[in-house]
Tab-separated table of C-alpha atoms and ligand atoms in Angstrom:
chain	number	residue	atom	x	y	z
O	197	UNK	CA	100.331	69.048	116.387
O	198	UNK	CA	99.195	67.207	119.887
O	199	UNK	CA	95.390	67.584	120.897
O	200	UNK	CA	94.821	69.156	124.052
O	201	UNK	CA	92.377	66.359	125.685
O	202	UNK	CA	88.925	67.418	127.295
O	203	UNK	CA	89.984	65.642	130.594
O	204	UNK	CA	92.864	63.423	131.910
O	205	UNK	CA	93.170	61.483	134.945
O	206	UNK	CA	96.126	62.666	137.319
O	207	UNK	CA	97.964	59.176	137.942
O	208	UNK	CA	101.827	58.508	138.890
O	209	UNK	CA	104.281	57.100	141.105
O	210	UNK	CA	102.066	57.123	144.049
O	211	UNK	CA	99.375	54.851	142.480
O	212	UNK	CA	101.961	52.777	140.667
O	213	UNK	CA	103.716	51.900	144.095
O	214	UNK	CA	100.296	51.185	145.900
O	215	UNK	CA	99.221	48.952	143.206
O	216	UNK	CA	102.468	47.124	143.066
O	217	UNK	CA	102.232	46.739	146.749
O	218	UNK	CA	98.692	45.206	146.689
O	219	UNK	CA	99.676	42.763	143.805
O	220	UNK	CA	102.810	41.494	146.130
O	221	UNK	CA	100.248	41.153	149.124
O	222	UNK	CA	98.278	38.246	147.299
O	223	UNK	CA	95.046	39.632	148.019
O	224	UNK	CA	93.561	41.488	144.844
O	225	UNK	CA	89.899	41.257	145.008
O	226	UNK	CA	87.486	43.124	147.598
O	227	UNK	CA	89.539	42.816	150.791
O	228	UNK	CA	91.758	45.306	153.270
O	229	UNK	CA	92.401	47.981	150.522
O	230	UNK	CA	88.602	48.430	149.667
O	231	UNK	CA	88.219	48.807	153.435
O	232	UNK	CA	90.960	50.955	153.871
O	233	UNK	CA	89.712	53.325	150.793
O	234	UNK	CA	86.026	53.021	152.373
O	235	UNK	CA	87.449	54.650	155.625
O	236	UNK	CA	89.312	57.288	154.001
O	237	UNK	CA	86.528	58.189	151.521
O	238	UNK	CA	84.065	58.378	154.326
O	239	UNK	CA	86.535	60.510	156.747
O	240	UNK	CA	87.310	62.905	153.644
O	241	UNK	CA	83.376	63.676	152.975
O	242	UNK	CA	82.210	63.428	156.596
O	243	UNK	CA	80.019	60.493	156.251
O	244	UNK	CA	79.660	57.461	158.514
O	245	UNK	CA	79.931	54.813	156.135
O	246	UNK	CA	81.194	54.449	152.645
O	247	UNK	CA	80.500	51.156	150.630
O	248	UNK	CA	82.568	50.806	147.544
O	249	UNK	CA	81.222	49.089	144.572
O	250	UNK	CA	82.220	48.800	141.157
O	251	UNK	CA	80.565	51.698	139.288
O	252	UNK	CA	78.526	54.655	140.179
O	253	UNK	CA	75.865	53.125	138.247
O	254	UNK	CA	75.856	50.039	140.628
O	255	UNK	CA	75.965	52.326	143.578
O	256	UNK	CA	72.795	54.147	142.266
O	257	UNK	CA	70.932	50.714	141.652
O	258	UNK	CA	71.900	49.503	145.272
O	259	UNK	CA	70.696	53.026	146.807
O	260	UNK	CA	67.447	52.885	145.078
O	261	UNK	CA	66.913	49.238	146.117
O	262	UNK	CA	67.502	50.222	149.804
O	263	UNK	CA	64.706	52.886	149.301
O	264	UNK	CA	62.509	50.312	148.317
O	265	UNK	CA	62.224	51.259	144.663
O	266	UNK	CA	60.632	48.527	142.567
O	267	UNK	CA	58.289	47.565	139.813
O	268	UNK	CA	55.427	50.296	139.021
O	269	UNK	CA	57.234	53.029	140.954
O	270	UNK	CA	58.124	56.371	139.924
O	271	UNK	CA	61.655	58.158	140.620
O	272	UNK	CA	61.704	61.924	139.535
O	273	UNK	CA	64.846	63.067	138.397
O	274	UNK	CA	66.438	65.172	135.458
O	275	UNK	CA	67.036	64.278	131.986
O	276	UNK	CA	69.990	66.522	131.584
O	277	UNK	CA	72.800	63.755	132.890
O	278	UNK	CA	74.916	61.010	131.699
O	279	UNK	CA	72.075	58.051	131.007
O	280	UNK	CA	73.193	55.780	134.083
O	281	UNK	CA	71.327	58.000	136.236
O	282	UNK	CA	67.862	57.289	134.668
O	283	UNK	CA	69.015	53.412	133.871
O	284	UNK	CA	69.571	52.662	137.376
O	285	UNK	CA	66.001	53.777	137.963
O	286	UNK	CA	64.981	51.291	135.012
O	287	UNK	CA	67.029	48.426	136.314
O	288	UNK	CA	64.633	48.422	139.451
O	289	UNK	CA	61.583	47.889	137.082
O	290	UNK	CA	60.814	51.414	137.896
O	291	UNK	CA	59.775	54.687	135.748
O	292	UNK	CA	62.204	57.578	135.093
O	293	UNK	CA	59.884	60.601	135.422
O	294	UNK	CA	62.132	63.775	134.132
O	295	UNK	CA	61.863	67.173	135.544
O	296	UNK	CA	63.380	70.280	133.575
O	297	UNK	CA	66.527	71.819	134.868
O	298	UNK	CA	66.807	75.758	135.644
O	299	UNK	CA	69.119	76.794	132.667
O	300	UNK	CA	71.121	78.582	135.257
O	301	UNK	CA	72.261	75.992	137.142
O	302	UNK	CA	71.721	72.962	134.764
O	303	UNK	CA	70.381	71.350	137.661
O	304	UNK	CA	66.540	70.014	138.304
O	305	UNK	CA	64.231	73.055	138.968
O	306	UNK	CA	62.724	72.830	142.194
O	307	UNK	CA	59.835	74.501	141.457
O	308	UNK	CA	58.942	71.638	138.678
O	309	UNK	CA	59.361	69.047	140.962
O	310	UNK	CA	55.666	69.304	142.690
O	311	UNK	CA	53.596	68.933	139.508
O	312	UNK	CA	55.499	65.778	138.510
O	313	UNK	CA	54.785	64.014	141.956
O	314	UNK	CA	52.044	61.563	141.990
O	315	UNK	CA	50.875	58.626	143.915
O	316	UNK	CA	53.344	56.347	142.557
O	317	UNK	CA	56.268	58.462	142.989
O	318	UNK	CA	58.667	56.416	145.247
O	319	UNK	CA	61.790	58.785	145.310
O	320	UNK	CA	63.773	61.955	144.127
O	321	UNK	CA	66.890	61.779	142.655
O	322	UNK	CA	69.051	64.659	143.009
O	323	UNK	CA	71.966	64.934	140.468
O	324	UNK	CA	74.776	67.288	140.960
O	325	UNK	CA	75.334	68.093	137.240
O	326	UNK	CA	79.052	68.395	136.497
O	327	UNK	CA	79.946	68.617	140.280
O	328	UNK	CA	77.880	71.761	140.858
O	329	UNK	CA	75.443	71.201	143.930
O	330	UNK	CA	71.730	70.950	143.425
O	331	UNK	CA	69.400	73.158	145.273
O	332	UNK	CA	69.542	70.503	148.343
O	333	UNK	CA	67.384	72.709	150.676
O	334	UNK	CA	64.713	73.325	148.412
O	335	UNK	CA	64.612	69.968	147.256
O	336	UNK	CA	64.581	68.282	150.591
O	337	UNK	CA	61.904	70.855	151.763
O	338	UNK	CA	59.656	69.486	148.878
O	339	UNK	CA	60.649	65.893	149.444
O	340	UNK	CA	59.906	66.220	152.910
O	341	UNK	CA	56.168	67.781	152.523
O	342	UNK	CA	55.524	64.739	150.402
O	343	UNK	CA	57.150	61.799	152.774
O	344	UNK	CA	59.489	61.031	149.715
O	345	UNK	CA	63.156	60.028	150.332
O	346	UNK	CA	65.973	61.807	148.468
O	347	UNK	CA	69.312	60.017	146.896
O	348	UNK	CA	72.348	61.830	145.445
O	349	UNK	CA	73.834	61.140	142.400
O	350	UNK	CA	77.209	62.763	143.168
O	351	UNK	CA	79.030	60.885	140.331
O	352	UNK	CA	80.986	64.109	139.265
O	353	UNK	CA	80.574	66.159	142.784
O	354	UNK	CA	83.516	64.674	145.015
O	355	UNK	CA	85.382	67.692	146.643
O	356	UNK	CA	82.194	70.338	146.051
O	357	UNK	CA	80.517	71.750	148.857
O	358	UNK	CA	77.083	72.897	149.705
O	359	UNK	CA	76.378	75.226	152.741
O	360	UNK	CA	79.760	74.572	153.768
O	361	UNK	CA	79.335	70.947	153.859
O	362	UNK	CA	81.315	68.436	151.561
O	363	UNK	CA	78.854	66.561	149.063
O	364	UNK	CA	78.425	62.946	150.688
O	365	UNK	CA	78.123	64.352	154.374
O	366	UNK	CA	74.549	63.131	153.876
O	367	UNK	CA	73.446	66.285	155.665
O	368	UNK	CA	70.213	66.391	153.365
O	369	UNK	CA	69.666	62.964	151.924
O	370	UNK	CA	70.519	59.662	153.388
O	371	UNK	CA	72.492	57.947	150.118
O	372	UNK	CA	74.838	59.774	148.144
O	373	UNK	CA	76.546	57.847	145.242
O	374	UNK	CA	79.989	58.998	143.645
O	375	UNK	CA	81.873	57.548	140.517
O	376	UNK	CA	85.680	56.900	139.872
O	377	UNK	CA	85.268	56.724	136.350
O	378	UNK	CA	88.357	58.500	134.618
O	379	UNK	CA	86.162	61.675	133.693
O	380	UNK	CA	85.871	62.459	137.357
O	381	UNK	CA	87.557	63.788	140.016
O	382	UNK	CA	89.519	60.942	141.048
O	383	UNK	CA	89.779	57.696	139.235
O	384	UNK	CA	90.058	54.055	140.170
O	385	UNK	CA	89.426	52.914	136.326
O	386	UNK	CA	85.863	52.053	137.033
O	387	UNK	CA	84.389	52.391	140.279
O	388	UNK	CA	81.807	53.809	142.833
O	389	UNK	CA	80.671	54.421	146.590
O	390	UNK	CA	77.494	54.802	148.281
O	391	UNK	CA	78.021	57.236	151.403
O	392	UNK	CA	75.269	56.577	154.169
O	393	UNK	CA	74.907	57.252	157.551
O	394	UNK	CA	72.316	54.468	158.492
O	395	UNK	CA	73.832	51.577	160.047
O	396	UNK	CA	71.144	48.968	158.661
O	397	UNK	CA	71.485	50.330	155.406
O	398	UNK	CA	75.464	50.058	155.403
O	399	UNK	CA	74.950	46.222	156.569
O	400	UNK	CA	72.429	45.781	153.307
O	401	UNK	CA	74.709	47.413	150.985
O	402	UNK	CA	77.624	45.406	152.064
O	403	UNK	CA	75.293	42.097	151.480
O	404	UNK	CA	73.923	43.560	148.140
O	405	UNK	CA	76.980	44.378	146.466
O	406	UNK	CA	78.515	40.715	147.189
O	407	UNK	CA	75.524	37.991	145.987
O	408	UNK	CA	73.283	38.446	149.266
O	409	UNK	CA	76.280	37.182	151.017
O	410	UNK	CA	75.926	36.830	155.117
O	411	UNK	CA	79.676	37.071	155.736
O	412	UNK	CA	82.374	38.499	153.245
O	413	UNK	CA	85.721	36.770	151.964
O	414	UNK	CA	87.878	38.919	154.406
O	415	UNK	CA	85.902	37.820	157.511
O	416	UNK	CA	85.817	34.315	156.381
O	417	UNK	CA	89.703	34.298	155.523
O	418	UNK	CA	90.415	35.764	159.089
O	419	UNK	CA	87.808	33.338	161.012
O	420	UNK	CA	89.522	30.973	163.192
O	421	UNK	CA	86.489	28.841	163.185
O	422	UNK	CA	84.839	27.429	159.907
O	423	UNK	CA	82.316	29.632	158.601
O	424	UNK	CA	79.460	28.804	156.212
O	425	UNK	CA	77.837	31.702	154.758
O	426	UNK	CA	74.219	32.178	153.672
O	427	UNK	CA	72.748	34.065	150.921
O	428	UNK	CA	70.237	36.016	152.636
O	429	UNK	CA	68.584	37.808	149.346
O	430	UNK	CA	68.914	38.298	146.007
O	431	UNK	CA	72.294	39.956	145.616
O	432	UNK	CA	74.595	41.299	142.781
O	433	UNK	CA	78.307	40.901	141.920
O	434	UNK	CA	79.139	44.817	142.366
O	435	UNK	CA	82.394	44.488	143.992
O	436	UNK	CA	85.385	46.779	143.607
O	437	UNK	CA	88.801	45.158	143.568
O	438	UNK	CA	91.955	45.850	145.991
O	439	UNK	CA	93.695	46.935	142.893
O	440	UNK	CA	91.238	49.699	142.233
O	441	UNK	CA	90.969	50.515	145.626
O	442	UNK	CA	94.734	50.863	145.991
O	443	UNK	CA	94.439	53.338	142.995
O	444	UNK	CA	91.741	55.096	144.819
O	445	UNK	CA	93.885	55.478	147.930
O	446	UNK	CA	96.598	57.147	146.140
O	447	UNK	CA	94.291	59.139	144.033
O	448	UNK	CA	92.441	60.448	147.281
O	449	UNK	CA	96.173	61.360	148.536
O	450	UNK	CA	95.931	64.240	145.571
O	451	UNK	CA	92.261	65.227	145.832
O	452	UNK	CA	93.113	68.486	147.544
O	453	UNK	CA	95.392	69.344	145.049
O	454	UNK	CA	93.395	68.361	142.333
O	455	UNK	CA	90.429	70.461	143.360
O	456	UNK	CA	92.871	73.529	143.804
O	457	UNK	CA	94.179	73.330	140.447
O	458	UNK	CA	90.953	73.032	139.059
O	459	UNK	CA	89.482	76.027	140.896
O	460	UNK	CA	92.546	78.236	139.671
O	461	UNK	CA	92.145	77.213	136.171
O	462	UNK	CA	88.356	77.756	136.139
O	463	UNK	CA	88.780	81.489	137.572
O	464	UNK	CA	91.202	82.049	134.708
O	465	UNK	CA	88.981	80.828	132.330
O	466	UNK	CA	86.185	83.103	134.257
O	467	UNK	CA	88.370	86.191	133.770
O	468	UNK	CA	89.549	85.358	129.844
O	469	UNK	CA	86.346	84.165	128.435
O	470	UNK	CA	84.186	86.950	130.088
O	471	UNK	CA	85.803	89.042	127.362
O	472	UNK	CA	84.220	86.916	124.346
O	473	UNK	CA	80.660	88.564	123.894
O	474	UNK	CA	79.019	85.386	122.284
O	475	UNK	CA	79.932	83.261	125.371
O	476	UNK	CA	77.708	83.047	128.268
O	477	UNK	CA	79.616	81.946	131.487
O	478	UNK	CA	78.172	80.319	134.620
O	479	UNK	CA	78.848	81.792	137.880
O	480	UNK	CA	79.252	79.575	141.377
O	481	UNK	CA	76.746	80.544	143.333
O	482	UNK	CA	77.160	82.129	146.986
O	483	UNK	CA	75.877	78.755	148.748
O	484	UNK	CA	78.293	76.552	146.919
O	485	UNK	CA	81.816	75.557	146.060
O	486	UNK	CA	82.197	73.974	142.797
O	487	UNK	CA	84.943	71.291	142.035
O	488	UNK	CA	84.977	72.214	138.370
O	489	UNK	CA	84.831	68.807	137.320
O	490	UNK	CA	83.679	70.198	133.890
O	491	UNK	CA	84.145	73.813	132.459
O	492	UNK	CA	81.405	74.662	129.998
O	493	UNK	CA	80.351	77.579	128.429
O	494	UNK	CA	76.927	78.412	126.821
O	495	UNK	CA	77.173	79.875	122.979
O	496	UNK	CA	74.731	83.014	122.438
O	497	UNK	CA	72.847	83.221	119.096
O	498	UNK	CA	74.091	79.623	118.090
O	499	UNK	CA	72.474	77.175	115.598
O	500	UNK	CA	73.282	73.415	115.257
O	501	UNK	CA	75.642	74.218	112.580
O	502	UNK	CA	77.300	77.317	113.979
O	503	UNK	CA	78.088	75.137	117.095
O	504	UNK	CA	79.292	72.046	115.047
O	505	UNK	CA	81.347	74.725	112.976
O	506	UNK	CA	83.035	76.058	116.003
O	507	UNK	CA	83.892	72.606	117.505
O	508	UNK	CA	85.771	71.262	114.558
O	509	UNK	CA	87.627	74.694	114.294
O	510	UNK	CA	88.471	74.371	117.862
O	511	UNK	CA	89.692	70.314	116.910
O	512	UNK	CA	91.411	71.834	113.836
O	513	UNK	CA	93.296	73.976	116.343
O	514	UNK	CA	94.282	71.013	118.503
O	515	UNK	CA	91.777	71.469	121.371
O	516	UNK	CA	89.180	68.585	122.288
O	517	UNK	CA	85.498	69.980	123.043
O	518	UNK	CA	82.228	68.068	123.633
O	519	UNK	CA	78.675	69.142	123.028
O	520	UNK	CA	76.574	69.965	126.182
O	521	UNK	CA	75.591	67.126	128.735
O	522	UNK	CA	73.401	64.648	127.174
O	523	UNK	CA	69.634	64.437	127.519
O	524	UNK	CA	68.457	60.751	128.203
O	525	UNK	CA	64.914	60.991	127.044
O	526	UNK	CA	66.262	61.840	123.441
O	527	UNK	CA	68.387	58.863	123.159
O	528	UNK	CA	67.046	55.423	121.189
O	529	UNK	CA	66.762	53.341	124.594
O	530	UNK	CA	63.985	55.943	125.860
O	531	UNK	CA	62.437	56.402	122.413
O	532	UNK	CA	59.206	54.276	123.840
O	533	UNK	CA	58.671	56.580	126.587
O	534	UNK	CA	57.640	59.935	125.707
O	535	UNK	CA	58.070	62.377	128.784
O	536	UNK	CA	55.335	63.919	130.612
O	537	UNK	CA	56.854	67.188	131.183
O	538	UNK	CA	58.432	69.727	128.844
O	539	UNK	CA	62.187	69.298	128.802
O	540	UNK	CA	63.313	72.415	126.968
O	541	UNK	CA	65.787	73.999	129.134
O	542	UNK	CA	67.404	70.355	129.204
O	543	UNK	CA	67.569	70.466	125.410
O	544	UNK	CA	68.838	73.746	124.975
O	545	UNK	CA	71.514	73.112	127.485
O	546	UNK	CA	72.728	69.949	125.600
O	547	UNK	CA	72.416	71.800	122.208
O	548	UNK	CA	73.939	74.978	122.867
O	549	UNK	CA	76.674	74.718	125.341
O	550	UNK	CA	80.521	73.420	124.787
O	551	UNK	CA	82.674	71.627	127.350
O	552	UNK	CA	86.254	72.793	127.129
O	553	UNK	CA	89.376	71.099	128.285
O	554	UNK	CA	90.049	71.304	132.076
O	555	UNK	CA	92.310	69.040	134.162
O	556	UNK	CA	94.690	69.236	137.147
O	557	UNK	CA	97.881	69.023	135.230
O	558	UNK	CA	97.072	71.320	132.620
O	559	UNK	CA	99.322	73.951	131.777
O	560	UNK	CA	99.243	77.605	131.666
O	561	UNK	CA	100.240	77.493	128.216
O	562	UNK	CA	97.629	74.711	127.216
O	563	UNK	CA	94.997	76.878	128.843
O	564	UNK	CA	96.013	80.148	126.679
O	565	UNK	CA	95.927	78.138	123.817
O	566	UNK	CA	92.253	77.252	124.481
O	567	UNK	CA	91.678	80.829	125.162
O	568	UNK	CA	93.367	82.108	122.381
O	569	UNK	CA	91.448	79.797	119.982
O	570	UNK	CA	88.050	80.658	121.599
O	571	UNK	CA	88.838	84.190	120.992
O	572	UNK	CA	89.711	83.806	117.501
O	573	UNK	CA	86.873	81.318	116.610
O	574	UNK	CA	84.012	82.373	118.315
O	575	UNK	CA	83.563	85.766	116.778
O	576	UNK	CA	83.741	84.374	113.260
F	1449	PLP	C1	79.677	59.348	135.228
F	1449	PLP	C2	78.302	59.616	135.765
F	1449	PLP	C3	77.565	58.438	136.180
F	1449	PLP	C4	77.992	57.009	135.850
F	1449	PLP	O1	79.185	56.625	136.724
F	1449	PLP	P1	80.005	55.118	136.764
F	1449	PLP	O2	80.757	55.303	137.800
F	1449	PLP	O3	80.452	55.333	135.108
F	1449	PLP	O4	78.655	54.448	136.593
F	1449	PLP	C5	76.379	58.646	136.852
F	1449	PLP	N1	75.800	59.791	136.978
F	1449	PLP	C6	76.250	60.755	136.512
F	1449	PLP	C7	75.882	62.383	136.866
F	1449	PLP	C8	77.596	60.785	135.965
F	1449	PLP	O5	77.996	61.927	135.371
């Protein structure tokens, strides 16, 4: 029996054709395809600039640097996220200060932010967990009140909307970071992008991703006169390649269809799983539209052992699941730093949620198999 995977990128002939064309062109590192991908994504989400980088982790690192985050500073964020969110803060020599989530949304609880702000706070990182927009309005009001900048970890949130605007349009924060890892909405293998409306930051981000160089390879290649580059500040090698960007462009062509299909699958799960008493579902709030990057359910009255047994039974029935989103502060890499604030909701969300399969090519039969297995196994 074949296992229904948790997630699967949708890749096909369009990707193969564009990648092949790019290889034939002879230009395979950051060049014209990257520029094309940046422009296309910026247009899609309504941002002025997109700066492609090698991952969302790199995007977050550069966005924090742009905001001046450095040693001794603190950045406020949710611990209930992939570890990269907090790691990017530590790359700057700064301290992640974790604020608990609202269990109803899985995103940072705005009401708990003020007590976490200190004289050292330099920025607030808003994470749109599993693609569900955080309460940007409330958080940006708090940030403004304290004179703090926001940045968005929108790794999972491409295609989601908040107050009628696409995530990435920079309506509430000046820097929004996307991921193109295969677990996200569209994929370039690995890759990320920073969206900003700020022209100066656009220039600086382009420099930082390429060793701090004053001119990029494409400009130098096209120049009619000899160009000597300078290295204006300490930069990184965070480039995306043209091969990856070709993949990204083809993926972007599928974006609307992917979101539409995920919404249909989620609506079907909502309908079918609502009948299972011991499952608690999440409802899309009126002010947002979710891209359904992940479908997760909360187990009522569960213990660690009933959860593990359920996940094993589902695996035996050919269905892959995962435990809830991780909590960074519980990992060994964070063991030397005890959190300042209680994080009970984040921990419970990790322990008593399970992620079930959802991906654009999922068939009705596959989804029925998941629904049937949950009906059978959850009641036991
Ligand atoms: C996946 C993810 C990241 C990291 O993205 P990469 O592109 O793999 O570096 C960061 N934050 C969140 C919330 C994520 O889900």
